[in-house]
Short mmCIF file of C-alpha atoms and ligand atoms in Angstrom, two decimals:
data_model
loop_
_atom_site.label_atom_id
_atom_site.label_comp_id
_atom_site.label_asym_id
_atom_site.label_seq_id
_atom_site.Cartn_x
_atom_site.Cartn_y
_atom_site.Cartn_z
CA MET A 1 -302.96 -21.27 57.47
CA PRO A 2 -301.91 -24.69 56.02
CA HIS A 3 -299.26 -26.86 57.65
CA TYR A 4 -296.10 -26.57 55.54
CA GLN A 5 -293.39 -29.24 55.75
CA LEU A 6 -290.24 -28.66 53.67
CA THR A 7 -287.86 -31.59 53.20
CA TYR A 8 -284.38 -30.86 51.92
CA LEU A 9 -280.78 -31.72 52.65
CA ASP A 10 -278.97 -30.14 55.59
CA LEU A 11 -277.62 -27.58 53.13
CA ARG A 12 -278.65 -24.14 51.87
CA ALA A 13 -278.44 -24.65 48.06
CA ARG A 14 -281.90 -25.33 46.54
CA GLY A 15 -283.68 -25.30 49.90
CA GLU A 16 -282.57 -21.96 51.29
CA PRO A 17 -284.60 -19.67 48.97
CA ILE A 18 -287.71 -21.51 50.18
CA ARG A 19 -286.71 -21.21 53.84
CA MET A 20 -286.04 -17.50 53.29
CA MET A 21 -289.46 -17.12 51.64
CA PHE A 22 -291.09 -18.38 54.85
CA ALA A 23 -288.87 -16.07 56.92
CA ILE A 24 -289.71 -12.93 54.92
CA ALA A 25 -293.41 -13.80 54.89
CA GLY A 26 -293.29 -14.49 58.64
CA VAL A 27 -294.94 -17.91 58.17
CA GLU A 28 -294.10 -20.97 60.30
CA PHE A 29 -292.98 -24.18 58.57
CA GLU A 30 -291.49 -27.54 59.47
CA ASP A 31 -287.87 -27.61 58.28
CA VAL A 32 -286.93 -31.28 57.75
CA ARG A 33 -283.18 -31.48 57.08
CA ILE A 34 -281.73 -34.75 55.75
CA PRO A 35 -278.00 -35.29 56.44
CA VAL A 36 -276.06 -35.32 53.14
CA SER A 37 -274.80 -38.83 54.05
CA GLU A 38 -278.44 -40.07 53.93
CA TRP A 39 -279.37 -38.11 50.75
CA LYS A 40 -279.81 -40.99 48.29
CA ASP A 41 -281.74 -43.18 50.80
CA ASN A 42 -284.42 -40.51 51.08
CA LEU A 43 -285.18 -39.95 47.40
CA LYS A 44 -287.58 -42.86 46.86
CA ASP A 45 -290.39 -41.08 48.73
CA THR A 46 -290.10 -37.92 46.61
CA PRO A 47 -292.19 -37.24 43.47
CA PHE A 48 -289.19 -36.81 41.11
CA LEU A 49 -286.44 -38.73 42.99
CA ALA A 50 -284.95 -35.40 44.06
CA LEU A 51 -285.09 -32.87 46.88
CA PRO A 52 -286.45 -30.39 47.86
CA MET A 53 -290.04 -31.49 48.37
CA ILE A 54 -292.86 -29.71 50.17
CA GLU A 55 -295.97 -31.12 51.80
CA VAL A 56 -298.93 -28.77 52.14
CA ASN A 57 -301.95 -30.14 54.01
CA GLY A 58 -301.01 -33.68 52.96
CA LEU A 59 -300.21 -32.90 49.31
CA ARG A 60 -296.55 -33.40 48.30
CA PHE A 61 -294.76 -31.84 45.36
CA GLY A 62 -291.19 -31.20 44.23
CA GLN A 63 -289.15 -28.80 42.07
CA SER A 64 -287.72 -25.92 44.09
CA LEU A 65 -288.90 -23.19 41.73
CA ALA A 66 -292.47 -24.51 41.58
CA ILE A 67 -292.45 -24.50 45.39
CA LEU A 68 -291.01 -20.98 45.53
CA ARG A 69 -293.52 -19.56 42.99
CA TYR A 70 -296.45 -21.17 44.79
CA LEU A 71 -295.37 -19.69 48.12
CA ALA A 72 -294.63 -16.28 46.56
CA LYS A 73 -298.20 -16.18 45.23
CA GLU A 74 -299.63 -17.33 48.57
CA PHE A 75 -297.65 -14.73 50.52
CA GLY A 76 -298.01 -11.75 48.14
CA LEU A 77 -294.33 -11.76 47.15
CA ALA A 78 -294.82 -12.57 43.44
CA GLY A 79 -295.08 -8.96 42.25
CA PRO A 80 -298.17 -6.81 41.75
CA ASP A 81 -299.56 -8.61 38.65
CA ASN A 82 -299.20 -11.73 36.49
CA LEU A 83 -296.90 -10.05 33.99
CA THR A 84 -294.43 -8.97 36.69
CA CYS A 85 -294.63 -12.47 38.17
CA ALA A 86 -293.79 -13.97 34.76
CA VAL A 87 -290.75 -11.70 34.40
CA ALA A 88 -289.66 -12.67 37.94
CA ASP A 89 -290.11 -16.34 36.96
CA SER A 90 -287.92 -15.80 33.90
CA PHE A 91 -285.03 -14.51 36.03
CA CYS A 92 -285.40 -17.45 38.43
CA ASP A 93 -285.34 -19.89 35.51
CA GLN A 94 -282.30 -18.11 34.08
CA TYR A 95 -280.35 -18.54 37.32
CA ALA A 96 -281.45 -22.21 37.40
CA ASP A 97 -280.11 -22.63 33.84
CA PHE A 98 -276.83 -21.11 35.06
CA MET A 99 -276.62 -23.62 37.91
CA ASN A 100 -277.38 -26.52 35.56
CA GLU A 101 -274.52 -25.46 33.27
CA TRP A 102 -271.95 -26.00 36.06
CA LYS A 103 -273.55 -28.96 37.80
CA ASN A 104 -270.88 -31.44 36.64
CA TRP A 105 -268.12 -29.25 38.10
CA HIS A 106 -270.06 -28.77 41.34
CA TYR A 107 -270.75 -32.48 41.89
CA CYS A 108 -267.12 -33.32 41.13
CA ASN A 109 -265.83 -30.46 43.30
CA GLN A 110 -267.92 -31.67 46.25
CA GLY A 111 -266.63 -35.24 45.80
CA TYR A 112 -270.07 -36.61 44.83
CA THR A 113 -268.68 -37.79 41.44
CA GLU A 114 -265.28 -38.60 39.94
CA GLY A 115 -263.52 -36.28 37.48
CA ASP A 116 -261.00 -33.49 36.93
CA LYS A 117 -262.52 -30.68 38.95
CA ASP A 118 -260.00 -28.02 37.81
CA ASP A 119 -260.66 -28.80 34.14
CA LEU A 120 -264.44 -28.74 34.69
CA TYR A 121 -264.12 -25.43 36.55
CA GLU A 122 -262.35 -23.79 33.60
CA LYS A 123 -264.50 -25.39 30.90
CA GLU A 124 -267.90 -25.34 32.62
CA PHE A 125 -268.10 -22.89 35.49
CA VAL A 126 -266.07 -19.93 34.20
CA PRO A 127 -267.85 -19.60 30.80
CA ALA A 128 -271.26 -20.05 32.45
CA ARG A 129 -270.49 -17.31 34.99
CA ASN A 130 -269.31 -14.95 32.26
CA LYS A 131 -272.42 -15.62 30.17
CA HIS A 132 -275.12 -15.40 32.87
CA LEU A 133 -274.08 -12.79 35.47
CA PRO A 134 -274.35 -9.89 32.96
CA PHE A 135 -278.09 -10.65 32.55
CA PHE A 136 -278.69 -9.93 36.24
CA GLU A 137 -276.36 -6.92 36.32
CA GLU A 138 -278.26 -5.42 33.36
CA ALA A 139 -281.66 -6.01 34.98
CA LEU A 140 -280.43 -4.19 38.09
CA ARG A 141 -279.03 -1.35 35.96
CA GLN A 142 -282.55 -0.83 34.60
CA SER A 143 -284.17 -0.99 38.05
CA SER A 144 -284.86 2.18 40.00
CA THR A 145 -285.75 0.30 43.20
CA GLY A 146 -282.68 -1.93 43.49
CA TRP A 147 -284.90 -5.04 43.19
CA ILE A 148 -284.39 -7.18 40.14
CA ILE A 149 -287.80 -6.64 38.45
CA ASN A 150 -287.99 -2.97 39.48
CA THR A 151 -290.71 -3.77 42.01
CA PRO A 152 -291.18 -1.63 45.12
CA GLU A 153 -290.91 -4.75 47.30
CA VAL A 154 -288.80 -7.88 47.16
CA THR A 155 -290.12 -10.70 44.89
CA HIS A 156 -289.29 -14.39 44.59
CA ALA A 157 -286.74 -13.46 41.89
CA ASP A 158 -284.71 -11.34 44.36
CA LEU A 159 -284.98 -14.08 46.90
CA PHE A 160 -283.97 -16.93 44.60
CA ILE A 161 -281.09 -15.06 42.98
CA ALA A 162 -279.65 -13.60 46.19
CA ALA A 163 -279.91 -16.88 48.13
CA SER A 164 -278.50 -18.88 45.20
CA ILE A 165 -275.59 -16.45 44.71
CA GLU A 166 -274.79 -16.79 48.42
CA SER A 167 -274.65 -20.59 48.07
CA THR A 168 -272.67 -20.38 44.83
CA MET A 169 -270.09 -18.09 46.48
CA ARG A 170 -269.55 -20.67 49.22
CA VAL A 171 -268.51 -23.35 46.74
CA VAL A 172 -266.41 -21.40 44.20
CA PRO A 173 -262.62 -21.42 44.75
CA ASN A 174 -262.33 -17.61 44.62
CA HIS A 175 -265.32 -16.52 46.74
CA GLU A 176 -264.98 -12.75 46.43
CA GLY A 177 -263.87 -12.89 42.79
CA PHE A 178 -267.19 -14.45 41.79
CA LEU A 179 -268.95 -11.06 41.75
CA GLU A 180 -265.95 -9.01 40.63
CA GLY A 181 -267.06 -6.63 37.84
CA PHE A 182 -270.72 -6.84 38.88
CA PRO A 183 -271.21 -3.96 41.35
CA LEU A 184 -275.00 -3.88 41.07
CA ILE A 185 -275.30 -7.58 41.91
CA GLN A 186 -273.03 -6.93 44.91
CA ALA A 187 -275.31 -4.07 46.00
CA HIS A 188 -278.36 -6.31 45.50
CA GLN A 189 -276.80 -8.98 47.76
CA LYS A 190 -276.23 -6.35 50.48
CA LYS A 191 -279.76 -4.95 50.13
CA PHE A 192 -281.38 -8.39 50.21
CA PHE A 193 -279.39 -9.71 53.18
CA ALA A 194 -280.19 -6.52 55.13
CA HIS A 195 -283.96 -7.16 54.77
CA PRO A 196 -285.35 -6.67 58.29
CA LYS A 197 -287.60 -9.73 58.10
CA LEU A 198 -284.62 -11.96 57.27
CA GLN A 199 -282.43 -11.11 60.25
CA LYS A 200 -283.81 -13.67 62.73
CA HIS A 201 -283.49 -16.47 60.15
CA LEU A 202 -279.91 -15.44 59.30
CA ALA A 203 -278.93 -15.36 62.96
CA GLU A 204 -280.46 -18.77 63.75
CA ARG A 205 -279.81 -20.90 60.64
CA PRO A 206 -277.28 -23.76 60.90
CA PRO A 207 -273.74 -22.89 59.70
CA VAL A 208 -273.73 -25.48 56.90
CA HIS A 209 -271.10 -25.70 54.18
CA TYR A 210 -273.23 -24.27 51.29
N1 LIG B 301 -284.78 -28.89 39.33
C1 LIG B 301 -284.81 -29.54 40.62
C2 LIG B 301 -283.47 -30.12 40.89
C3 LIG B 301 -283.47 -30.91 42.17
C4 LIG B 301 -282.16 -31.59 42.42
O1 LIG B 301 -281.32 -31.84 41.53
N2 LIG B 301 -281.96 -31.94 43.69
C5 LIG B 301 -280.78 -32.67 44.09
C6 LIG B 301 -280.32 -32.18 45.44
S1 LIG B 301 -279.82 -30.48 45.33
C7 LIG B 301 -281.18 -34.14 44.18
O2 LIG B 301 -281.83 -34.54 45.12
N3 LIG B 301 -280.78 -34.92 43.18
C8 LIG B 301 -281.08 -36.31 43.11
C9 LIG B 301 -279.91 -37.14 42.65
O3 LIG B 301 -278.85 -36.56 42.37
O4 LIG B 301 -280.05 -38.35 42.58
C10 LIG B 301 -285.20 -28.52 41.71
O5 LIG B 301 -284.88 -27.35 41.55
O6 LIG B 301 -285.83 -28.91 42.69
#
């Protein structure tokens, strides 16, 4: 088994799906957490001036979804065949597009940038939420297993979407209202967070802001 070292901020956000991947696979990894106050000082050693970054047997690479897909393939959590894996990838990319559409609001809301956070929330976050969440609700409506790609077991798409929704809900002003009108996504959150192999990680992870 390679030595895995994940470097990310002391946040859940883009690092937590990767940490949860290790937890569900039952694989040890080194969890390097950079304090948010030291974020920008630590970017120069990363491949794309951004975190997360993983080091596997001395090789470093970035981009959270590339990391997640690689690990899913290594650990047998990428679906039963390439086509299923590609569909899972498409749902991960779709949620990443969603996050990118409200990034300006998020950075302003967290105090990382200047701006009118209430205006950005109405103009950026709300329309993005109303556009993207129905895609995931519809996928779950078509699933007979309760997992997003209708697989018998969890895939990286379930993991990325459930972990990202959890982080998103911690930053939105109306936490519970975020999933209002999307009962199948709510059920998917419950199913994912009840996964037996996740319980130790959930009990032991630091209680960070998001
Ligand atoms: N698409 C990249 C985005 C990475 C990203 O934006 N990371 C943030 C932290 S969550 C960062 O370090 N940004 C660098 C900066 O803002 O200068 C990924 O998913 O890994």
